mmCIF file of C-alpha atoms and ligand atoms in Angstrom:
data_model
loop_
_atom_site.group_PDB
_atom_site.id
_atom_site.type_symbol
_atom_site.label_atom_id
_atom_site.label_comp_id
_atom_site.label_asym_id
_atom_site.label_seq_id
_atom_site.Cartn_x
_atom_site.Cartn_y
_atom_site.Cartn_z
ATOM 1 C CA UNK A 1 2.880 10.329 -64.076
ATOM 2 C CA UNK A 2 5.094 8.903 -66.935
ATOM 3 C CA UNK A 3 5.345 4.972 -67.379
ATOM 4 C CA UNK A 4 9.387 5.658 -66.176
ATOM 5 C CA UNK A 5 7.999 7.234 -63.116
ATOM 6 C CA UNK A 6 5.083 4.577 -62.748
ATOM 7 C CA UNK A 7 8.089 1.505 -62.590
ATOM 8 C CA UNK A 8 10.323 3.662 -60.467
ATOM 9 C CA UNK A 9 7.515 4.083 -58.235
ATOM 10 C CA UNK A 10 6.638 0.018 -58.202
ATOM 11 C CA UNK A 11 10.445 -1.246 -58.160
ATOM 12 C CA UNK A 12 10.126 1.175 -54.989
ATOM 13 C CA UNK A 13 7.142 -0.825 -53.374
ATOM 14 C CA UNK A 14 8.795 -3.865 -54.421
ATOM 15 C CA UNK A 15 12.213 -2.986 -52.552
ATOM 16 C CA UNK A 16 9.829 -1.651 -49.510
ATOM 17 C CA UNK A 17 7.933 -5.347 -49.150
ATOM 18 C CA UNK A 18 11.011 -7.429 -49.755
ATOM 19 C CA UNK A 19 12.765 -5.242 -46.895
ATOM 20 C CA UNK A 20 10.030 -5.820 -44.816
ATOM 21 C CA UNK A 21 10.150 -9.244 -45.335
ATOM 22 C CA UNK A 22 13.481 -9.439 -43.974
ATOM 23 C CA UNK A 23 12.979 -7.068 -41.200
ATOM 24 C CA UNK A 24 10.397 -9.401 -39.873
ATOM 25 C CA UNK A 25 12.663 -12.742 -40.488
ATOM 26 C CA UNK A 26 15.690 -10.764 -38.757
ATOM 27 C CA UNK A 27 13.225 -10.272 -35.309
ATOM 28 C CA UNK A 28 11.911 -13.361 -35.545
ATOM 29 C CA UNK A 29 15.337 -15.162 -35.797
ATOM 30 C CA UNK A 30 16.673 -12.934 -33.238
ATOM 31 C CA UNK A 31 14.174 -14.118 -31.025
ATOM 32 C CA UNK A 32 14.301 -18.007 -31.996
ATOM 33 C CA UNK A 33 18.257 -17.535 -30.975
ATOM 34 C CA UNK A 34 16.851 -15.792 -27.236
ATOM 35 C CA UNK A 35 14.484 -18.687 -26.831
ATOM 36 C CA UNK A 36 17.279 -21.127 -27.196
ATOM 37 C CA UNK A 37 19.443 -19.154 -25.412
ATOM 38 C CA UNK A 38 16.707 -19.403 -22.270
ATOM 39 C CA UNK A 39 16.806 -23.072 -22.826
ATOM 40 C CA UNK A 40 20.333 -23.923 -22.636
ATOM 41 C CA UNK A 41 20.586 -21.852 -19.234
ATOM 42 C CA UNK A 42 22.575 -19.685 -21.155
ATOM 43 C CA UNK A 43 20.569 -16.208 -20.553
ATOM 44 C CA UNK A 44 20.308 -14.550 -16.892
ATOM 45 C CA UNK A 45 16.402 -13.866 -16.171
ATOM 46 C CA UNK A 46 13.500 -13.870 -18.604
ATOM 47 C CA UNK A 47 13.027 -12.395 -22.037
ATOM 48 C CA UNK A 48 9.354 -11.355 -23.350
ATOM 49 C CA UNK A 49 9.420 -12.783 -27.046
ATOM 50 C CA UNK A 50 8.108 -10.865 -30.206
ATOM 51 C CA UNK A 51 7.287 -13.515 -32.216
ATOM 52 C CA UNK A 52 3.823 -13.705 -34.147
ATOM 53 C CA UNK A 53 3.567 -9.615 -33.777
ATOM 54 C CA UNK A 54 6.581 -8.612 -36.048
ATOM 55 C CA UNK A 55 4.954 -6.848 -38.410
ATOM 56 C CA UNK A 56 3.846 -4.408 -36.121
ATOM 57 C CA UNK A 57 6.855 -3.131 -35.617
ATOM 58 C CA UNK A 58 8.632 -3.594 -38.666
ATOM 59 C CA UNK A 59 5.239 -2.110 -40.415
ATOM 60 C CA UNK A 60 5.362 1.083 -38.433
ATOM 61 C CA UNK A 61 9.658 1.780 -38.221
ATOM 62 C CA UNK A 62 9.388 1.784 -42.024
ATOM 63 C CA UNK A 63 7.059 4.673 -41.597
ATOM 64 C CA UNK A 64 9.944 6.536 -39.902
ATOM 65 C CA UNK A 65 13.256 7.841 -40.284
ATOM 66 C CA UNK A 66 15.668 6.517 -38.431
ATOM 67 C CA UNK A 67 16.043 9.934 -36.858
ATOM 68 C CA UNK A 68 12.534 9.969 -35.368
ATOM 69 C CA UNK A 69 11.539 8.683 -31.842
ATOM 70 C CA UNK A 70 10.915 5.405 -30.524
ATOM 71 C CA UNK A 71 9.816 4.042 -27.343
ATOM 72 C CA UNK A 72 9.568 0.829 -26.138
ATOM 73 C CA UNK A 73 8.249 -2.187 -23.751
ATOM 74 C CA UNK A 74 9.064 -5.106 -22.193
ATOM 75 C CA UNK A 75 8.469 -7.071 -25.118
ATOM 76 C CA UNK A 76 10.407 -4.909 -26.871
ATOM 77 C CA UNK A 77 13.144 -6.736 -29.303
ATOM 78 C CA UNK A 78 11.315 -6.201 -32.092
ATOM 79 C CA UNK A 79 10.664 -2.462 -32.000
ATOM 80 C CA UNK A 80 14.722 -1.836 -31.619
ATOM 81 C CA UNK A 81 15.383 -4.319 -34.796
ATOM 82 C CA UNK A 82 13.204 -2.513 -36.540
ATOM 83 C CA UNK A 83 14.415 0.608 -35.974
ATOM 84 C CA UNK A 84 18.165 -0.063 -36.557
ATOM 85 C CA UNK A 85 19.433 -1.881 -33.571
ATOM 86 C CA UNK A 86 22.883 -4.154 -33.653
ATOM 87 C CA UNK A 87 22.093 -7.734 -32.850
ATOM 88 C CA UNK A 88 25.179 -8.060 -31.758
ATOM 89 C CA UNK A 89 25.171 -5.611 -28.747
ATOM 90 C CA UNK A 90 21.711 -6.649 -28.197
ATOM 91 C CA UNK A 91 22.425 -10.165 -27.337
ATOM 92 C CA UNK A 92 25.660 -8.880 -25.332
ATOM 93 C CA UNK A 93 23.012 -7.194 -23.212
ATOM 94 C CA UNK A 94 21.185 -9.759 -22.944
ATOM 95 C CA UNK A 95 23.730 -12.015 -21.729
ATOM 96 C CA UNK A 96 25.037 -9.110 -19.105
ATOM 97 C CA UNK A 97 28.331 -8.374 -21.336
ATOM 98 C CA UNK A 98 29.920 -5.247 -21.485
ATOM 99 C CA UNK A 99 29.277 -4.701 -25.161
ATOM 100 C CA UNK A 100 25.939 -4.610 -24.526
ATOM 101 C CA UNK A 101 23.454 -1.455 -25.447
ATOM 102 C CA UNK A 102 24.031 -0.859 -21.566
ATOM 103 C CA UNK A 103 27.296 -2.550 -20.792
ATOM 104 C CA UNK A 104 25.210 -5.504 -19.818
ATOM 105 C CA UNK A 105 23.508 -3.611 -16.884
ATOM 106 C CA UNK A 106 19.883 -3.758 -17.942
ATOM 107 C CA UNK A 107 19.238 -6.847 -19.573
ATOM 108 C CA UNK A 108 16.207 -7.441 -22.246
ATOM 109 C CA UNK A 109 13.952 -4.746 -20.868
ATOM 110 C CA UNK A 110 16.146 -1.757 -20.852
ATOM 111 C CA UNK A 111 17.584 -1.580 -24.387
ATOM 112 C CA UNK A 112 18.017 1.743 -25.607
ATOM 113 C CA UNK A 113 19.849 3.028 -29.006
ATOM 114 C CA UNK A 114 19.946 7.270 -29.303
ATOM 115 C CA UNK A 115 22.296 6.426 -32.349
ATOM 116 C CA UNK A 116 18.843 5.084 -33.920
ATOM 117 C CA UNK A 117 16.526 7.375 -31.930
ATOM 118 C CA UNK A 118 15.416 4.599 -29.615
ATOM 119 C CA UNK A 119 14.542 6.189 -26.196
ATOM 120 C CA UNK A 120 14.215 2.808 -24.781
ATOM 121 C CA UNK A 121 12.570 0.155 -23.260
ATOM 122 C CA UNK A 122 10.973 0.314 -20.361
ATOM 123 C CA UNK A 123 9.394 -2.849 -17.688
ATOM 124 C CA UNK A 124 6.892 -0.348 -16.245
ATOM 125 C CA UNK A 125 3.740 -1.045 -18.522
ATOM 126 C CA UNK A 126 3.062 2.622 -19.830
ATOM 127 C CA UNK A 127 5.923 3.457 -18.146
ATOM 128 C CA UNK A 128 7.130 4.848 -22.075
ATOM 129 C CA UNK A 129 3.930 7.010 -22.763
ATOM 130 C CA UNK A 130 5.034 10.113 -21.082
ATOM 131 C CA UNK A 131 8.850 10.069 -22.328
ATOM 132 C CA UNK A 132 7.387 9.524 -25.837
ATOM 133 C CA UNK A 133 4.760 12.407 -25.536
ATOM 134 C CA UNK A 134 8.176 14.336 -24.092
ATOM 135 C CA UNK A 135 10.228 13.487 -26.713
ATOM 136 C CA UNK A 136 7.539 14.787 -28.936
ATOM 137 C CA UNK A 137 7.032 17.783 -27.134
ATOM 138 C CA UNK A 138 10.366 18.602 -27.445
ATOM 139 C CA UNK A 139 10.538 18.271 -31.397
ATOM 140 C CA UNK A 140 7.838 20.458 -31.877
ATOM 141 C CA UNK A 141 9.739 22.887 -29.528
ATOM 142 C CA UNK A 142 12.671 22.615 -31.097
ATOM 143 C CA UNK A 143 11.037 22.842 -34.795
ATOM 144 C CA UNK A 144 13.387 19.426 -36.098
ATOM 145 C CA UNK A 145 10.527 18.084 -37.539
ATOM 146 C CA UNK A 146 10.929 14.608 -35.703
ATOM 147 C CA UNK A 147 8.098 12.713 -34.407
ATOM 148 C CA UNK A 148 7.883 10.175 -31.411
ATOM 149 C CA UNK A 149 6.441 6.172 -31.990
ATOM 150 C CA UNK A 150 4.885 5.001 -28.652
ATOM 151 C CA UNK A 151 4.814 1.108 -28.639
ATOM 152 C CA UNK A 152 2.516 -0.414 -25.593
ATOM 153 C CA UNK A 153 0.871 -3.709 -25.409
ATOM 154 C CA UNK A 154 -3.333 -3.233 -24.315
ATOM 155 C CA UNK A 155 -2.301 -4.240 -20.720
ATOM 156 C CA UNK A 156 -1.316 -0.604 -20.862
ATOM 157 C CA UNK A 157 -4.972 0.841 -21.313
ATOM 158 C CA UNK A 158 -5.706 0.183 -17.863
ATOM 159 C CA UNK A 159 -2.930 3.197 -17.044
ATOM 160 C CA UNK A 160 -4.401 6.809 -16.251
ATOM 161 C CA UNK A 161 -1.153 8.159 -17.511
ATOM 162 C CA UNK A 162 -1.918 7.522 -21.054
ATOM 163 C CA UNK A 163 -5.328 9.594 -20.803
ATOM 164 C CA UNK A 164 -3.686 12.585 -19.458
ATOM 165 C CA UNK A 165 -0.638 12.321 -22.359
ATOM 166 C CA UNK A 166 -2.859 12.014 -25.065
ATOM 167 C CA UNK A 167 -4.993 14.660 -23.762
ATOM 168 C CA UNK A 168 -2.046 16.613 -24.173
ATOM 169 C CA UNK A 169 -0.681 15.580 -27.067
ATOM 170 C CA UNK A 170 -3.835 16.469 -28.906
ATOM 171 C CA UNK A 171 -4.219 20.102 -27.339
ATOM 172 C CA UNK A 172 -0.670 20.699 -28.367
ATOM 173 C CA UNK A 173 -1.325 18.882 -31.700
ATOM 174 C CA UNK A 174 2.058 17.116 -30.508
ATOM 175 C CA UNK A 175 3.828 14.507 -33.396
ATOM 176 C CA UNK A 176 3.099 11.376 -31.755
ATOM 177 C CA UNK A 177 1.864 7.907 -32.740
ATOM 178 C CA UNK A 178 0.455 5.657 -29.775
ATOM 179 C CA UNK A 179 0.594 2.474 -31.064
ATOM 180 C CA UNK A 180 -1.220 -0.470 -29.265
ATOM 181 C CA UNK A 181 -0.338 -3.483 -29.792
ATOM 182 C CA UNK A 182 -3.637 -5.857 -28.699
ATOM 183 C CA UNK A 183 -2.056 -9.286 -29.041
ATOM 184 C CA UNK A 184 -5.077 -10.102 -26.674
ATOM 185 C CA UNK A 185 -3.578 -11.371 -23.443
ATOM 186 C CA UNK A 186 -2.738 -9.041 -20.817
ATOM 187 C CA UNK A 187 0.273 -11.655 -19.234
ATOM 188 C CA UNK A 188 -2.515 -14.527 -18.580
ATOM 189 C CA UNK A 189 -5.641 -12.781 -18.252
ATOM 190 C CA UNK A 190 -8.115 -11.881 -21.826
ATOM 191 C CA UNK A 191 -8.236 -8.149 -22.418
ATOM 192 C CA UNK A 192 -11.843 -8.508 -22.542
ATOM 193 C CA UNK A 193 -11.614 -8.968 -18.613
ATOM 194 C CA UNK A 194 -9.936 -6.006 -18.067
ATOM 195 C CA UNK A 195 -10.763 -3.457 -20.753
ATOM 196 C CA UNK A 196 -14.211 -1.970 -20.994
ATOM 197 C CA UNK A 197 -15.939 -0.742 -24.301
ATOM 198 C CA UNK A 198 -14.379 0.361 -27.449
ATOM 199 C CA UNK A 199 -10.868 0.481 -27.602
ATOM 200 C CA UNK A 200 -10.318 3.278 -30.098
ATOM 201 C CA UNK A 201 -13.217 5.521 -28.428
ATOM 202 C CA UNK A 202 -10.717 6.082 -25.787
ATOM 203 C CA UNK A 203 -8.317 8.254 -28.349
ATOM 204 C CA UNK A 204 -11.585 9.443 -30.351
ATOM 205 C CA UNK A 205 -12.764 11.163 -26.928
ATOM 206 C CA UNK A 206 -9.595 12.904 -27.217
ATOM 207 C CA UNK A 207 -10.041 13.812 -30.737
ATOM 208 C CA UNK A 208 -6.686 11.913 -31.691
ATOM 209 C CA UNK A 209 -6.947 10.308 -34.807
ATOM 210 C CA UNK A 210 -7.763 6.645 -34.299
ATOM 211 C CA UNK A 211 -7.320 3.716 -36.383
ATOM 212 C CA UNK A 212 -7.681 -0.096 -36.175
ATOM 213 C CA UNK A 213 -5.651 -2.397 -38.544
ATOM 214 C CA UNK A 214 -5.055 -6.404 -39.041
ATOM 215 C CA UNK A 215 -1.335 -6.168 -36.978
ATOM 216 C CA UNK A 216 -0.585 -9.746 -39.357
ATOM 217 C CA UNK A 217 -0.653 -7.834 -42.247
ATOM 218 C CA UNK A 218 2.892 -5.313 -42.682
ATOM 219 C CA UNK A 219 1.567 -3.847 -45.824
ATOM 220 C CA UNK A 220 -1.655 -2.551 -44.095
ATOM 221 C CA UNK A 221 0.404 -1.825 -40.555
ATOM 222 C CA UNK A 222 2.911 -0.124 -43.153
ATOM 223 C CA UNK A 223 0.410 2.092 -45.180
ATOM 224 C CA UNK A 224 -2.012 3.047 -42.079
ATOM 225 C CA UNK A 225 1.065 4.155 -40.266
ATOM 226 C CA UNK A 226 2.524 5.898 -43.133
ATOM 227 C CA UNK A 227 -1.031 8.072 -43.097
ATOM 228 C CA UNK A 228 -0.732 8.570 -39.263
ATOM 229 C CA UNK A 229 2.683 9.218 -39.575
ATOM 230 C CA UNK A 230 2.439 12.189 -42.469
ATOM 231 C CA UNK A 231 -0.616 13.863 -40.721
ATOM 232 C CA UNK A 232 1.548 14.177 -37.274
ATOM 233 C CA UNK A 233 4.552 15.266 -39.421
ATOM 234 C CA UNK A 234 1.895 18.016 -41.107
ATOM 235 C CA UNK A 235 0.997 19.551 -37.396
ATOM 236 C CA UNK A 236 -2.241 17.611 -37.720
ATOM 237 C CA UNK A 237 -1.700 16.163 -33.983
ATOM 238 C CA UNK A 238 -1.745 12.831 -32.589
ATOM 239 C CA UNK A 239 -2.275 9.467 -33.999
ATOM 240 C CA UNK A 240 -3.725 6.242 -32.606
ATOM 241 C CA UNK A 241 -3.003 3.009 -34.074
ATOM 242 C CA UNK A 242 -4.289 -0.152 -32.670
ATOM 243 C CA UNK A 243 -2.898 -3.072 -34.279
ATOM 244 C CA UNK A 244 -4.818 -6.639 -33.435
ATOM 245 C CA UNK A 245 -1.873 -9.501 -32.884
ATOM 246 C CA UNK A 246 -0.629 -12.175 -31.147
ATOM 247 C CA UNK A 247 1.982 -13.732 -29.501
ATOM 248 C CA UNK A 248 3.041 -16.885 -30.486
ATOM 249 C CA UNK A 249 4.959 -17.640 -27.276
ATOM 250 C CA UNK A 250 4.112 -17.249 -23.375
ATOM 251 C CA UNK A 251 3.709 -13.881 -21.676
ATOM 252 C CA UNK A 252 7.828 -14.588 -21.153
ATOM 253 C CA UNK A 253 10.239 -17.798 -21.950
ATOM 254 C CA UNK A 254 9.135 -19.488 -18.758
ATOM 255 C CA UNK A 255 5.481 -19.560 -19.624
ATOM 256 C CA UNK A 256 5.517 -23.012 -21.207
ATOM 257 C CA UNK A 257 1.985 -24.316 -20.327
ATOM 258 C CA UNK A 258 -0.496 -22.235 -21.726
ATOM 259 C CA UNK A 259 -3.747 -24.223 -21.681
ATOM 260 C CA UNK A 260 -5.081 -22.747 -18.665
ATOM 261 C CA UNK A 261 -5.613 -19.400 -20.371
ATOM 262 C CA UNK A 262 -5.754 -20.291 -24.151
ATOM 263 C CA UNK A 263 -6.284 -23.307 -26.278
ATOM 264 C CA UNK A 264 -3.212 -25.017 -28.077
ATOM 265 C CA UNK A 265 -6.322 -24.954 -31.073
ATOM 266 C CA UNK A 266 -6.350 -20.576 -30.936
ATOM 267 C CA UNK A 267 -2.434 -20.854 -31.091
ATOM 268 C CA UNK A 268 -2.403 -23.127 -33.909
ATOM 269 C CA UNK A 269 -4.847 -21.164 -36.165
ATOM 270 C CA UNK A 270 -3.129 -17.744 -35.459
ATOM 271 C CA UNK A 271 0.520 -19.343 -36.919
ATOM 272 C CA UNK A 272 -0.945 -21.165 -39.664
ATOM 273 C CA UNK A 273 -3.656 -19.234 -40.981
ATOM 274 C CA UNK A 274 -2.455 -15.386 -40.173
ATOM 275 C CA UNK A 275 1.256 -15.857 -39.961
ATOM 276 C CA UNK A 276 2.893 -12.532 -41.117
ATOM 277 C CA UNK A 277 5.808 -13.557 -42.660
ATOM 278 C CA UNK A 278 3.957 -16.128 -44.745
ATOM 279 C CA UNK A 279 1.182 -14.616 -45.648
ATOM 280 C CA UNK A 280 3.473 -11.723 -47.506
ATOM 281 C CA UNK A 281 5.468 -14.121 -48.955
ATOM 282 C CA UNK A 282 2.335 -16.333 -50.423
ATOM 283 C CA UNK A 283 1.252 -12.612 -51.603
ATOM 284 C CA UNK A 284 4.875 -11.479 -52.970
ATOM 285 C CA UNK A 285 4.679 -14.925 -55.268
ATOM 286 C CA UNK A 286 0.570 -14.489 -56.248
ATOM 287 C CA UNK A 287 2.041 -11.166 -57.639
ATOM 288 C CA UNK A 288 4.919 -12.501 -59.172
ATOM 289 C CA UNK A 289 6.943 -10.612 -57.360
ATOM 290 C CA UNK A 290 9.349 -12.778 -55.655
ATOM 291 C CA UNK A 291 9.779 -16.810 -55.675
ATOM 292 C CA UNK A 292 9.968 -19.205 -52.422
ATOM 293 C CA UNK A 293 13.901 -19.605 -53.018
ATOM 294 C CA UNK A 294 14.706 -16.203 -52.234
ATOM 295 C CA UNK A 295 12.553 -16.770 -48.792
ATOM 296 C CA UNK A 296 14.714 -19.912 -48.443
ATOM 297 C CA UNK A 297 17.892 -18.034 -48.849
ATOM 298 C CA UNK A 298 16.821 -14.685 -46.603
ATOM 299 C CA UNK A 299 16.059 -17.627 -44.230
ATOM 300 C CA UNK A 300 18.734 -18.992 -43.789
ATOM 301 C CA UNK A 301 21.352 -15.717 -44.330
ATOM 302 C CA UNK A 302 19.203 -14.417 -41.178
ATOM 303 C CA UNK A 303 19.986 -17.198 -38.972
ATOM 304 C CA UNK A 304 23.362 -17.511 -39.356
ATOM 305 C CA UNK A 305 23.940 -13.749 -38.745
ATOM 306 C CA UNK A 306 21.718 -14.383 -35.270
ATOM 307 C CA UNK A 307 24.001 -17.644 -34.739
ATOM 308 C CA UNK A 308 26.916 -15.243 -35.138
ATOM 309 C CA UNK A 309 25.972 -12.589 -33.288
ATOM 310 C CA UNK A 310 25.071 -14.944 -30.158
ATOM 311 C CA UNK A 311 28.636 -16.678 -30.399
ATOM 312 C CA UNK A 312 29.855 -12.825 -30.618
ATOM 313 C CA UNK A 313 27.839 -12.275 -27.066
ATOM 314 C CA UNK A 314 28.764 -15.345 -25.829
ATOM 315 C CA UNK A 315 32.522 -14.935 -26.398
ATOM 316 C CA UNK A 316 32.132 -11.242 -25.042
ATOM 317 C CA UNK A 317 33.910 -10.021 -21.533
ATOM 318 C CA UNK A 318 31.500 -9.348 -18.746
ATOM 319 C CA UNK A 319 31.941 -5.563 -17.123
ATOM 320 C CA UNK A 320 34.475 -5.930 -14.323
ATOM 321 C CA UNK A 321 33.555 -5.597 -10.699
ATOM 322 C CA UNK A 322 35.086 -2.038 -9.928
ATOM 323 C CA UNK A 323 32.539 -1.296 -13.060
ATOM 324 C CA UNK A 324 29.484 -2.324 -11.190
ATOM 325 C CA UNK A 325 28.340 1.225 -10.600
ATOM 326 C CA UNK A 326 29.117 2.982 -12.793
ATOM 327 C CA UNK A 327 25.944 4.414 -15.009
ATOM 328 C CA UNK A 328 24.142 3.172 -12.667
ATOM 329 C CA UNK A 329 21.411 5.908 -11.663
ATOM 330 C CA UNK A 330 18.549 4.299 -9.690
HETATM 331 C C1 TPP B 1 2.759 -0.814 -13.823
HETATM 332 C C2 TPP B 1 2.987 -2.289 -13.963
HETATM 333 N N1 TPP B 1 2.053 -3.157 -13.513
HETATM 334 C C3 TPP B 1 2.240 -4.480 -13.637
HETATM 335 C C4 TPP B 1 3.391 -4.969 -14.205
HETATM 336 C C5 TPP B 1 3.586 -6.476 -14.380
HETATM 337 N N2 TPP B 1 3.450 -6.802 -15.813
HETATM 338 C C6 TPP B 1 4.513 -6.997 -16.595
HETATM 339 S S1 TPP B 1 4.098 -7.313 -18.187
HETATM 340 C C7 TPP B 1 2.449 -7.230 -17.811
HETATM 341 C C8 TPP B 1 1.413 -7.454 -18.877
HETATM 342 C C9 TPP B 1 1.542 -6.519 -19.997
HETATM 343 O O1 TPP B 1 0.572 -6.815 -20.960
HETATM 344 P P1 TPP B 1 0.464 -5.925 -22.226
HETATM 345 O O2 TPP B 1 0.654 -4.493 -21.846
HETATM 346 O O3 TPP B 1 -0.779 -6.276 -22.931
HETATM 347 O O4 TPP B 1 1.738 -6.329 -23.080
HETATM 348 P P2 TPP B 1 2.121 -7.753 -23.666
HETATM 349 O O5 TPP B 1 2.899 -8.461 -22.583
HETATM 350 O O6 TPP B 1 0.859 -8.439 -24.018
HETATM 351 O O7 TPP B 1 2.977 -7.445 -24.846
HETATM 352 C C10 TPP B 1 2.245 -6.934 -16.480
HETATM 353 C C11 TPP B 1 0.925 -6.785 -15.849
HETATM 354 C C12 TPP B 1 4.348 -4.033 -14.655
HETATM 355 N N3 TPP B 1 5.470 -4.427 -15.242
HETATM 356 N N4 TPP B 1 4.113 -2.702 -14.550
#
């Protein structure tokens, strides 16, 4: 490699983290703005908040074209951001308006972008791991070369239809990524109550390829993916990629007292100690990459494009009662 092509090649990184940075401060402003939102009575129903595990997503949609497959959970903000979503037809959906990624019809847990290859949410835990196996089914079919991201929270272990999928997926040798996201509480109960033996020997008894990684960390969520990513892309098969997290918030907006399942203490030491926006940012500035006034300014340019894009939702129509069937299929 020639020294041009070595600094082309870091300036490249450098773009990659710095994007990532603000990826992660975009989802976690979005979802500071749906919190407050909840508060002021503003927001019909609940909303399942992404903060503390952004780097899962944002680690693993910069592994993908924006072409390729997504799908998603209940707790899925995050993984649409990531992958391209507009704020401001998310929040119109969230607030029922007819802007909204389904005229205002399905609400926080039924987003769903084809323009950025986002199959969807979906409330039904596991209820994505068969329409992401599909999805990928159908690009190896079709020969486009796409692959499918399956996003699930560890709840969604205990669910027979991910065995027979990534059975499946692995005979076929199928371009899909299952992605687990263990951010260790299962609504209010520890996944060590409800999940027996070794997490990743379920895909390993498959033969899918199966790989843990620290789910704080974007740059190692980011380059494990990339790997997982390639190989499925290759015809290699499947991919497995369980990313250890946590949610900084309750199981939804409404879960306010927590101390019955986890200490205040465990909380506090996940934000300070493994946060993942600050821990890249203390690492950007150790490398001399970046300084803490362009976190300042991403900061605060992030917030006021949530602000406006919740004033944008909040100003929006709602769909008119003749409407209130229409796309309406179950
Ligand atoms: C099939 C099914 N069973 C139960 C529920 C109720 N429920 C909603 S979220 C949830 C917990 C999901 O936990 P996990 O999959 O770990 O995701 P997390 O909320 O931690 O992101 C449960 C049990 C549901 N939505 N679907």
């Amino acid at each position: 490699m020639t020294t041009a092509e070595r600094r082309r090649e870091i300036s490249e990184q450098v773009e990659l983290w710095l994007r990532m940075y603000r990826q992660m401060v975009a989802i976690r402003q979005f979802e500071m703005q749906v919190n407050e939102l909840y508060t002021r009575a503003l927001m019909p129903g609940l909303a399942h908040l992404y903060i503390g595990e952004e780097a899962v997503a944002v680690g693993v949609c910069e592994a993908i074209e924006r072409t390729d497959y997504i799908t998603s959970t209940h707790r899925g903000h995050g993984h649409c951001l990531a992958k391209g979503a507009s704020p401001n037809q998310m929040f119109a959906e969230l607030l029922g308006k007819r802007a909204g990624y389904c005229k205002g019809k399905g609400g926080s847990m039924h987003i769903a972008d084809p323009a950025t290859g986002n199959l969807g949410a979906n409330a039904i835990v596991c209820g994505s791991a068969g329409i992401a196996t599909g999805a990928a089914f159908s690009s190896r079919r079709l020969g486009n070369g796409r692959i499918a991201v399956c996003f699930f929270g560890e709840g969604a272990l205990g669910q027979g239809v991910l065995y027979e999928v990534m059975n499946l997926a692995q005979l076929f040798k199928l371009p899909v990524i299952y992605v687990c996201e263990n951010n260790l509480y299962t609504e209010y109960t520890h996944y060590s109550e409800t999940t027996a033996g070794d997490i990743l020997m379920r895909a390993t008894a498959f033969g899918v390829e199966a790989v843990s990684v620290d789910g704080q960390d974007v740059r190692a969520v980011h380059g494990v993916a990339q790997r997982l990513v390639n190989r499925a892309r290759d015809g290699d098969g499947p991919g497995f990629l369980l990313c250890n997290t946590y949610r900084y918030h309750g199981h939804h907006v409404g879960d306010i007292n927590r101390e019955y399942y986890r200490s205040k203490q465990e909380e506090q030491t996940w934000k300070s100690e493994r946060d993942p926006i600050t821990n890249l940012g203390k690492w950007l500035v150790e490398q001399g990459l970046a300084d803490t006034a362009v976190f300042a300014q991403v900061e605060r340019e992030l917030e006021a494009e949530m602000k406006k894009a919740v004033e944008f939702a909040i100003a929006a129509p709602y769909p008119s009662v003749e409407e209130v069937a229409e796309d309406v299929y179950a």
